Amino acid sequence: MKFDIMRDRLLDGLNDVMKAVSSKTTIPILTGIKIDVTNEGVTLTGSDADITIQTFIPVEENGDQLINISETGSIVLQARMFNEIVRKLPTNDVEIEVSNGLQTHIRSGKSEFHLIGSDASEYPLLPEVSTDRQFSIPADLLKSIIRETVFAVATSESRPVLTGVNWQIQGNELICVATDSHRLARRKTNLEHLPTDVSSVVIPGKSLNELNKILGESTDAVEIVITNQQVLFKTENVLFFSRLLEGNYPETSRLIPEEFKTDITINGKSLLQAIDRASLLAREDRNNVVRFETLEGNVIEISSNSPEIGKVEEQIQVESLEGEHLKISFSAKYMMEALKAIDGQDVVIQFTGAMRPFILRSVHDDAILQLILPVRTY
Amino acid sequence: MKFDIMRDRLLDGLNDVMKAVSSKTTIPILTGIKIDVTNEGVTLTGSDADITIQTFIPVEENGDQLINISETGSIVLQARMFNEIVRKLPTNDVEIEVSNGLQTHIRSGKSEFHLIGSDASEYPLLPEVSTDRQFSIPADLLKSIIRETVFAVATSESRPVLTGVNWQIQGNELICVATDSHRLARRKTNLEHLPTDVSSVVIPGKSLNELNKILGESTDAVEIVITNQQVLFKTENVLFFSRLLEGNYPETSRLIPEEFKTDITINGKSLLQAIDRASLLAREDRNNVVRFETLEGNVIEISSNSPEIGKVEEQIQVESLEGEHLKISFSAKYMMEALKAIDGQDVVIQFTGAMRPFILRSVHDDAILQLILPVRTY
């Protein structure tokens, strides 16, 4: 194996696949990155067994020669070390050569590194994914869908299936739901050409977070292939595989109330900032709880009280306030994350009394729904 | 006590004094910031007993009214909480009022915080510093002096006096020396009006690092007052006090060799980058040691070897190379820090054999001298 490559392109590729490499893996070869050189280009693969990321750098792109291949072949190099070396090389031309089996030479300018690689045949094979059940989402929309749901997954492993986001396909609608059983985020998206033979999978939250880092804010299509145990996200040069979570995702639609006693329309940003301030004084041992009360004259009050430190109160003018008087307490953290997911617009909040879950959504559409369970303090 | 203040100016002041406040203090009142309001303005004080920072915000500055004072007085408020609150207030106008002794009200827009303060009379008094022994250094020069020496102080407390930088005054020269007994940094600066009755003090490295963060890159004079136990740095609105370290600082001048066997002039940046690369493979259990060897034809070789991972070698063309052939090993970390202190210019390195300390300095002047002890590997 021997090739010359533009350092910057190699670094970009490494930057993607490094996101799958974990230093905590129990499988030694997965601390490495696999490099496969064919006459078409260089493929880099990184994996932590749950997530596998593969990126392809072509020999030529838009008329620019990126790689000059002298001999094809494969090698696995220690990921962190290889990445650091490439980052610090003195010139933009990098030559990588494998001789005598696993002896790898990395040359740039007058700098020469000699690393001992591992046998590429020991590296796990990619999951097999047939492309029958393929559909596509523009990258920027996929990023929004991830951002609006993934924060609500459970962080505790006590119910493993809740650490993932449930993707359901119903007709021409993709419904993504995450809940940690204290709050829930749901995002509905109308899409064309959805597969008809898959109805529900659970994608690990960690995988979606890593995928979000790799995707750019473009409208380029991301091809998605769902199988029984794996999901594959394909962009132009990157393949992102994630295992799916096993187990039945709970039926959540019946948790969402349909009748309400108090309806409020409020500027999401003002509310977010007021809750951020109130949370400063919310005692941490009470899970950062703030109070919310409706007052006369289209005004609500946010308050918080910590006997040892002090208290805070703040009034906000709302756009509209209908229904019963309400006094409710909830987690400032959950409320702030829900408001950030709805993102700055005017928000409708609908309550069914101080002890019942309440929902938040944008005034403009129902695509995003956030549900929060209150905390009993009164 | 009652006053209105521009939030941004209050934040700037807090930002300075917060650098002295430590959450690890054993003196409860020092977790707070003292606010003193007089008819002239507001003084903020923060301290961790070693460092004390005081900043003054005047009622009026350049014709702008910054503060409106209704009632003078003093209070101590929990530092982290007060800083967070001010940072998140909704408007740029902040009203702070103390009523019924320690009840403190912070108002901005429709937001109102109520904190319980502490009695300002319990806050430690500032060290007394008479201004007889005062001299001054422009802020940017003082920052350079700190940056070029403080990295070389000892991090271990086994010889506490070595955790500080030794400032000696000899005639019209300020000589700053730091050493951890494996390497040494010395900076000489010619200054006017140096005091004649102080000859040597040791300023904690930590204090100089915090001072460096507060000073701006301006040529404004910083007034310096040295007493037996304290040093005071004064800028226009900030007083920075630090205790001095007790104990005799070792005599270091005799450690610096005066005769050399190998003299090299080399581009500092090229050498720094080559050592950075070589250090990637330098085994951590050997304290990150790299090898340096002179070759024929004004070339040196930097190399490093880690039996389990691999090796690296790199040749660098030098400006000049005189004297004996040399093969020496040293800490990559010490070498990189020394080169950074000399900063990018052509560097002279003078050796007296593989087992003796060697020195680095700029080709342009002798103001900065760096000394490193080699490591025995051959």
GROMACS .gro file of C-alpha atoms in nm, chain B:
model
  378
  379MET     CA    1  -2.732   5.137   5.063
  380LYS     CA    2  -2.904   5.199   4.730
  381PHE     CA    3  -2.773   5.269   4.382
  382ASP     CA    4  -2.843   5.227   4.011
  383ILE     CA    5  -2.562   5.111   3.786
  384MET     CA    6  -2.500   5.025   3.421
  385ARG     CA    7  -2.504   4.645   3.410
  386ASP     CA    8  -2.215   4.620   3.160
  387ARG     CA    9  -1.980   4.822   3.380
  388LEU     CA   10  -2.079   4.622   3.688
  389LEU     CA   11  -2.010   4.301   3.492
  390ASP     CA   12  -1.666   4.424   3.383
  391GLY     CA   13  -1.580   4.500   3.744
  392LEU     CA   14  -1.713   4.165   3.865
  393ASN     CA   15  -1.517   3.989   3.594
  394ASP     CA   16  -1.194   4.132   3.741
  395VAL     CA   17  -1.259   4.069   4.111
  396MET     CA   18  -1.408   3.721   4.051
  397LYS     CA   19  -1.057   3.610   3.948
  398ALA     CA   20  -0.953   3.633   4.313
  399VAL     CA   21  -1.254   3.447   4.452
  400SER     CA   22  -1.204   3.075   4.510
  401SER     CA   23  -1.478   2.827   4.589
  402LYS     CA   24  -1.222   2.627   4.789
  403THR     CA   25  -1.164   2.892   5.055
  404THR     CA   26  -1.194   2.789   5.419
  405ILE     CA   27  -1.301   3.143   5.518
  406PRO     CA   28  -1.676   3.159   5.443
  407ILE     CA   29  -1.697   3.536   5.390
  408LEU     CA   30  -1.436   3.510   5.112
  409THR     CA   31  -1.691   3.322   4.896
  410GLY     CA   32  -1.851   3.666   4.874
  411ILE     CA   33  -1.775   3.991   4.696
  412LYS     CA   34  -1.769   4.310   4.902
  413ILE     CA   35  -1.954   4.606   4.758
  414ASP     CA   36  -1.872   4.948   4.905
  415VAL     CA   37  -2.078   5.243   4.789
  416THR     CA   38  -1.951   5.598   4.854
  417ASN     CA   39  -2.051   5.924   4.692
  418GLU     CA   40  -1.756   5.882   4.453
  419GLY     CA   41  -1.854   5.541   4.320
  420VAL     CA   42  -1.873   5.167   4.383
  421THR     CA   43  -1.577   4.956   4.495
  422LEU     CA   44  -1.584   4.578   4.447
  423THR     CA   45  -1.343   4.352   4.637
  424GLY     CA   46  -1.274   3.981   4.593
  425SER     CA   47  -1.009   3.774   4.772
  426ASP     CA   48  -0.886   3.422   4.838
  427ALA     CA   49  -0.656   3.544   5.121
  428ASP     CA   50  -0.348   3.506   4.893
  429ILE     CA   51  -0.470   3.735   4.616
  430THR     CA   52  -0.699   4.034   4.669
  431ILE     CA   53  -0.844   4.226   4.376
  432GLN     CA   54  -1.025   4.556   4.415
  433THR     CA   55  -1.186   4.752   4.136
  434PHE     CA   56  -1.345   5.095   4.147
  435ILE     CA   57  -1.632   5.209   3.924
  436PRO     CA   58  -1.666   5.588   3.934
  437VAL     CA   59  -2.004   5.767   3.937
  438GLU     CA   60  -1.905   5.945   3.618
  439GLU     CA   61  -1.652   5.861   3.349
  440ASN     CA   62  -1.571   6.064   3.034
  441GLY     CA   63  -1.890   6.262   3.090
  442ASP     CA   64  -2.108   5.945   3.107
  443GLN     CA   65  -2.304   5.883   3.425
  444LEU     CA   66  -2.237   5.518   3.517
  445ILE     CA   67  -2.390   5.513   3.863
  446ASN     CA   68  -2.668   5.697   4.042
  447ILE     CA   69  -2.618   5.679   4.419
  448SER     CA   70  -2.921   5.716   4.649
  449GLU     CA   71  -2.765   5.590   4.972
  450THR     CA   72  -2.408   5.487   5.059
  451GLY     CA   73  -2.322   5.166   5.246
  452SER     CA   74  -2.159   4.825   5.219
  453ILE     CA   75  -2.264   4.461   5.180
  454VAL     CA   76  -2.105   4.125   5.097
  455LEU     CA   77  -2.293   3.910   4.841
  456GLN     CA   78  -2.226   3.547   4.749
  457ALA     CA   79  -1.986   3.593   4.455
  458ARG     CA   80  -2.083   3.320   4.211
  459MET     CA   81  -2.457   3.378   4.256
  460PHE     CA   82  -2.431   3.758   4.233
  461ASN     CA   83  -2.219   3.735   3.920
  462GLU     CA   84  -2.461   3.490   3.753
  463ILE     CA   85  -2.760   3.706   3.842
  464VAL     CA   86  -2.605   4.025   3.704
  465ARG     CA   87  -2.505   3.841   3.387
  466LYS     CA   88  -2.861   3.725   3.324
  467LEU     CA   89  -3.051   4.043   3.411
  468PRO     CA   90  -3.295   4.151   3.139
  469THR     CA   91  -3.194   4.520   3.100
  470ASN     CA   92  -2.877   4.730   3.122
  471ASP     CA   93  -3.010   4.921   3.427
  472VAL     CA   94  -2.956   4.751   3.761
  473GLU     CA   95  -3.081   4.877   4.094
  474ILE     CA   96  -2.922   4.734   4.407
  475GLU     CA   97  -3.075   4.815   4.745
  476VAL     CA   98  -3.002   4.686   5.094
  477SER     CA   99  -3.282   4.712   5.350
  478ASN     CA  100  -3.333   4.579   5.704
  479GLY     CA  101  -2.962   4.514   5.749
  480LEU     CA  102  -2.869   4.240   5.505
  481GLN     CA  103  -3.175   4.204   5.277
  482THR     CA  104  -3.046   4.284   4.931
  483HIS     CA  105  -3.276   4.356   4.638
  484ILE     CA  106  -3.149   4.343   4.279
  485ARG     CA  107  -3.393   4.487   4.027
  486SER     CA  108  -3.379   4.510   3.650
  487GLY     CA  109  -3.680   4.547   3.422
  488LYS     CA  110  -3.957   4.333   3.570
  489SER     CA  111  -3.713   4.095   3.735
  490GLU     CA  112  -3.647   4.121   4.108
  491PHE     CA  113  -3.401   3.914   4.311
  492HIS     CA  114  -3.388   3.912   4.691
  493LEU     CA  115  -3.059   3.787   4.838
  494ILE     CA  116  -2.942   3.760   5.195
  495GLY     CA  117  -2.604   3.935   5.218
  496SER     CA  118  -2.330   3.918   5.480
  497ASP     CA  119  -2.204   4.195   5.706
  498ALA     CA  120  -1.931   4.392   5.526
  499SER     CA  121  -1.755   4.463   5.857
  500GLU     CA  122  -1.666   4.092   5.875
  501TYR     CA  123  -1.475   4.110   5.546
  502PRO     CA  124  -1.094   4.114   5.591
  503LEU     CA  125  -0.926   4.452   5.559
  504LEU     CA  126  -0.689   4.515   5.268
  505PRO     CA  127  -0.317   4.470   5.339
  506GLU     CA  128  -0.153   4.801   5.432
  507VAL     CA  129   0.090   4.908   5.165
  508SER     CA  130   0.287   5.229   5.186
  509THR     CA  131   0.375   5.380   4.851
  510ASP     CA  132   0.742   5.471   4.919
  511ARG     CA  133   0.885   5.182   4.719
  512GLN     CA  134   0.685   5.238   4.405
  513PHE     CA  135   0.797   5.189   4.045
  514SER     CA  136   0.611   5.135   3.721
  515ILE     CA  137   0.612   4.907   3.415
  516PRO     CA  138   0.393   4.946   3.103
  517ALA     CA  139   0.116   4.685   3.110
  518ASP     CA  140   0.222   4.511   2.786
  519LEU     CA  141   0.584   4.484   2.901
  520LEU     CA  142   0.472   4.347   3.239
  521LYS     CA  143   0.261   4.085   3.058
  522SER     CA  144   0.566   3.983   2.850
  523ILE     CA  145   0.782   3.954   3.159
  524ILE     CA  146   0.520   3.732   3.325
  525ARG     CA  147   0.469   3.516   3.014
  526GLU     CA  148   0.843   3.464   2.964
  527THR     CA  149   0.912   3.341   3.317
  528VAL     CA  150   0.606   3.213   3.504
  529PHE     CA  151   0.570   2.884   3.309
  530ALA     CA  152   0.900   2.764   3.460
  531VAL     CA  153   0.792   2.777   3.826
  532ALA     CA  154   0.766   2.449   4.017
  533THR     CA  155   0.420   2.295   4.029
  534SER     CA  156   0.507   2.071   4.321
  535GLU     CA  157   0.495   2.217   4.671
  536SER     CA  158   0.802   2.021   4.785
  537ARG     CA  159   1.005   2.344   4.779
  538PRO     CA  160   0.734   2.611   4.813
  539VAL     CA  161   0.964   2.902   4.727
  540LEU     CA  162   1.015   2.756   4.378
  541THR     CA  163   0.640   2.792   4.303
  542GLY     CA  164   0.704   3.167   4.273
  543VAL     CA  165   0.901   3.394   4.044
  544ASN     CA  166   1.202   3.564   4.202
  545TRP     CA  167   1.211   3.939   4.130
  546GLN     CA  168   1.550   4.093   4.203
  547ILE     CA  169   1.638   4.459   4.174
  548GLN     CA  170   2.003   4.528   4.089
  549GLY     CA  171   2.075   4.893   4.012
  550ASN     CA  172   1.847   4.991   3.724
  551GLU     CA  173   1.771   4.630   3.629
  552LEU     CA  174   1.475   4.411   3.725
  553ILE     CA  175   1.579   4.045   3.701
  554CYS     CA  176   1.297   3.789   3.708
  555VAL     CA  177   1.389   3.424   3.752
  556ALA     CA  178   1.179   3.109   3.771
  557THR     CA  179   1.302   2.753   3.804
  558ASP     CA  180   1.161   2.414   3.897
  559SER     CA  181   1.521   2.280   3.929
  560HIS     CA  182   1.497   2.104   3.586
  561ARG     CA  183   1.485   2.423   3.380
  562LEU     CA  184   1.513   2.795   3.439
  563ALA     CA  185   1.373   3.108   3.277
  564ARG     CA  186   1.533   3.448   3.330
  565ARG     CA  187   1.421   3.788   3.205
  566LYS     CA  188   1.623   4.109   3.258
  567THR     CA  189   1.455   4.446   3.210
  568ASN     CA  190   1.606   4.793   3.238
  569LEU     CA  191   1.374   5.026   3.428
  570GLU     CA  192   1.390   5.372   3.574
  571HIS     CA  193   1.320   5.472   3.935
  572LEU     CA  194   1.360   5.124   4.079
  573PRO     CA  195   1.352   5.122   4.459
  574THR     CA  196   1.690   5.087   4.628
  575ASP     CA  197   1.579   4.935   4.956
  576VAL     CA  198   1.431   4.612   4.818
  577SER     CA  199   1.661   4.357   4.663
  578SER     CA  200   1.469   4.032   4.621
  579VAL     CA  201   1.112   3.905   4.660
  580VAL     CA  202   0.929   3.591   4.542
  581ILE     CA  203   0.582   3.640   4.387
  582PRO     CA  204   0.358   3.329   4.366
  583GLY     CA  205   0.327   3.200   4.008
  584LYS     CA  206  -0.049   3.169   4.051
  585SER     CA  207  -0.076   3.541   4.138
  586LEU     CA  208   0.121   3.641   3.828
  587ASN     CA  209  -0.099   3.420   3.608
  588GLU     CA  210  -0.414   3.588   3.746
  589LEU     CA  211  -0.258   3.934   3.712
  590ASN     CA  212  -0.173   3.854   3.349
  591LYS     CA  213  -0.542   3.781   3.281
  592ILE     CA  214  -0.649   4.119   3.420
  593LEU     CA  215  -0.391   4.335   3.245
  594GLY     CA  216  -0.474   4.465   2.898
  595GLU     CA  217  -0.229   4.480   2.606
  596SER     CA  218  -0.179   4.855   2.651
  597THR     CA  219   0.120   5.071   2.729
  598ASP     CA  220  -0.059   5.218   3.034
  599ALA     CA  221   0.168   5.220   3.336
  600VAL     CA  222   0.116   4.961   3.610
  601GLU     CA  223   0.238   5.100   3.942
  602ILE     CA  224   0.412   4.837   4.155
  603VAL     CA  225   0.462   4.862   4.530
  604ILE     CA  226   0.669   4.597   4.709
  605THR     CA  227   0.658   4.558   5.086
  606ASN     CA  228   0.792   4.285   5.310
  607GLN     CA  229   0.492   4.057   5.280
  608GLN     CA  230   0.287   4.194   4.991
  609VAL     CA  231   0.316   4.322   4.639
  610LEU     CA  232   0.058   4.560   4.494
  611PHE     CA  233  -0.003   4.615   4.121
  612LYS     CA  234  -0.210   4.927   4.049
  613THR     CA  235  -0.380   5.008   3.720
  614GLU     CA  236  -0.621   5.293   3.661
  615ASN     CA  237  -0.919   5.124   3.831
  616VAL     CA  238  -0.785   4.795   3.968
  617LEU     CA  239  -0.573   4.719   4.273
  618PHE     CA  240  -0.418   4.371   4.266
  619PHE     CA  241  -0.257   4.256   4.593
  620SER     CA  242  -0.061   3.934   4.631
  621ARG     CA  243   0.117   3.794   4.930
  622LEU     CA  244   0.486   3.715   4.878
  623LEU     CA  245   0.640   3.373   4.933
  624GLU     CA  246   0.863   3.334   5.237
  625GLY     CA  247   1.201   3.164   5.231
  626ASN     CA  248   1.530   3.227   5.054
  627TYR     CA  249   1.523   3.189   4.678
  628PRO     CA  250   1.824   2.980   4.563
  629GLU     CA  251   2.119   3.157   4.401
  630THR     CA  252   2.073   3.064   4.034
  631SER     CA  253   2.333   3.270   3.847
  632ARG     CA  254   2.610   3.015   3.905
  633LEU     CA  255   2.398   2.746   3.730
  634ILE     CA  256   2.421   2.930   3.400
  635PRO     CA  257   2.719   2.804   3.197
  636GLU     CA  258   2.950   3.064   3.045
  637GLU     CA  259   3.163   2.848   2.817
  638PHE     CA  260   3.017   2.636   2.541
  639LYS     CA  261   3.128   2.352   2.314
  640THR     CA  262   2.849   2.358   2.051
  641ASP     CA  263   2.670   2.672   1.928
  642ILE     CA  264   2.363   2.655   1.704
  643THR     CA  265   2.153   2.930   1.548
  644ILE     CA  266   1.815   2.801   1.428
  645ASN     CA  267   1.468   2.924   1.338
  646GLY     CA  268   1.271   2.892   1.662
  647LYS     CA  269   0.939   2.815   1.496
  648SER     CA  270   1.073   2.530   1.280
  649LEU     CA  271   1.241   2.375   1.582
  650LEU     CA  272   0.928   2.415   1.795
  651GLN     CA  273   0.708   2.241   1.535
  652ALA     CA  274   0.957   1.956   1.482
  653ILE     CA  275   0.977   1.894   1.855
  654ASP     CA  276   0.598   1.909   1.880
  655ARG     CA  277   0.577   1.631   1.619
  656ALA     CA  278   0.854   1.425   1.774
  657SER     CA  279   0.689   1.451   2.116
  658LEU     CA  280   0.383   1.266   1.978
  659LEU     CA  281   0.582   0.944   1.989
  660ALA     CA  282   0.785   1.026   2.300
  661ARG     CA  283   0.676   0.776   2.559
  662GLU     CA  284   0.495   0.947   2.839
  663ASP     CA  285   0.663   0.739   3.110
  664ARG     CA  286   0.996   0.882   2.998
  665ASN     CA  287   0.877   1.238   3.061
  666ASN     CA  288   0.828   1.311   2.691
  667VAL     CA  289   1.197   1.296   2.596
  668VAL     CA  290   1.317   1.370   2.243
  669ARG     CA  291   1.666   1.331   2.096
  670PHE     CA  292   1.868   1.601   1.925
  671GLU     CA  293   2.179   1.534   1.718
  672THR     CA  294   2.406   1.751   1.505
  673LEU     CA  295   2.478   1.612   1.157
  674GLU     CA  296   2.710   1.722   0.874
  675GLY     CA  297   2.624   2.023   0.658
  676ASN     CA  298   2.447   2.256   0.904
  677VAL     CA  299   2.172   2.002   0.973
  678ILE     CA  300   2.033   1.875   1.300
  679GLU     CA  301   1.808   1.574   1.354
  680ILE     CA  302   1.520   1.555   1.601
  681SER     CA  303   1.401   1.203   1.676
  682SER     CA  304   1.190   1.006   1.916
  683ASN     CA  305   1.124   0.638   1.963
  684SER     CA  306   0.851   0.444   2.138
  685PRO     CA  307   0.911   0.067   2.106
  686GLU     CA  308   0.539  -0.018   2.110
  687ILE     CA  309   0.409   0.253   1.880
  688GLY     CA  310   0.687   0.351   1.641
  689LYS     CA  311   0.944   0.622   1.582
  690VAL     CA  312   0.987   0.958   1.415
  691GLU     CA  313   1.286   1.145   1.278
  692GLU     CA  314   1.317   1.482   1.117
  693GLN     CA  315   1.603   1.692   0.987
  694ILE     CA  316   1.622   2.069   1.010
  695GLN     CA  317   1.859   2.302   0.829
  696VAL     CA  318   2.012   2.545   1.083
  697GLU     CA  319   2.142   2.897   1.029
  698SER     CA  320   2.479   2.812   1.178
  699LEU     CA  321   2.636   2.522   1.362
  700GLU     CA  322   2.975   2.557   1.533
  701GLY     CA  323   3.182   2.341   1.766
  702GLU     CA  324   3.173   1.978   1.870
  703HIS     CA  325   2.937   1.709   1.740
  704LEU     CA  326   2.652   1.667   1.989
  705LYS     CA  327   2.394   1.400   2.075
  706ILE     CA  328   2.163   1.507   2.357
  707SER     CA  329   1.818   1.423   2.495
  708PHE     CA  330   1.578   1.658   2.671
  709SER     CA  331   1.215   1.706   2.772
  710ALA     CA  332   1.005   1.807   2.471
  711LYS     CA  333   0.773   1.999   2.704
  712TYR     CA  334   1.052   2.210   2.856
  713MET     CA  335   1.204   2.279   2.514
  714MET     CA  336   0.869   2.380   2.363
  715GLU     CA  337   0.787   2.612   2.654
  716ALA     CA  338   1.133   2.774   2.635
  717LEU     CA  339   1.099   2.829   2.258
  718LYS     CA  340   0.752   2.977   2.302
  719ALA     CA  341   0.890   3.222   2.560
  720ILE     CA  342   1.156   3.338   2.311
  721ASP     CA  343   0.879   3.360   2.053
  722GLY     CA  344   0.936   3.269   1.690
  723GLN     CA  345   1.260   3.454   1.619
  724ASP     CA  346   1.597   3.299   1.537
  725VAL     CA  347   1.727   3.136   1.849
  726VAL     CA  348   2.082   3.069   1.969
  727ILE     CA  349   2.126   2.741   2.157
  728GLN     CA  350   2.453   2.684   2.338
  729PHE     CA  351   2.558   2.343   2.469
  730THR     CA  352   2.841   2.228   2.692
  731GLY     CA  353   2.816   1.855   2.625
  732ALA     CA  354   2.537   1.599   2.653
  733MET     CA  355   2.526   1.594   3.035
  734ARG     CA  356   2.542   1.968   3.106
  735PRO     CA  357   2.262   2.227   3.108
  736PHE     CA  358   2.222   2.422   2.784
  737ILE     CA  359   2.087   2.770   2.724
  738LEU     CA  360   1.858   2.932   2.468
  739ARG     CA  361   1.829   3.299   2.384
  740SER     CA  362   1.718   3.522   2.099
  741VAL     CA  363   1.984   3.618   1.840
  742HIS     CA  364   1.874   3.978   1.890
  743ASP     CA  365   1.924   4.031   2.262
  744ASP     CA  366   2.014   3.874   2.591
  745ALA     CA  367   1.708   3.992   2.782
  746ILE     CA  368   1.552   3.646   2.786
  747LEU     CA  369   1.755   3.341   2.880
  748GLN     CA  370   1.617   2.990   2.903
  749LEU     CA  371   1.813   2.703   3.057
  750ILE     CA  372   1.726   2.333   3.034
  751LEU     CA  373   1.888   2.032   3.198
  752PRO     CA  374   1.927   1.739   2.959
  753VAL     CA  375   1.801   1.386   3.027
  754ARG     CA  376   2.045   1.095   3.019
  755THR     CA  377   1.935   0.844   2.752
  756TYR     CA  378   2.250   0.750   2.556
   0.00000   0.00000   0.00000
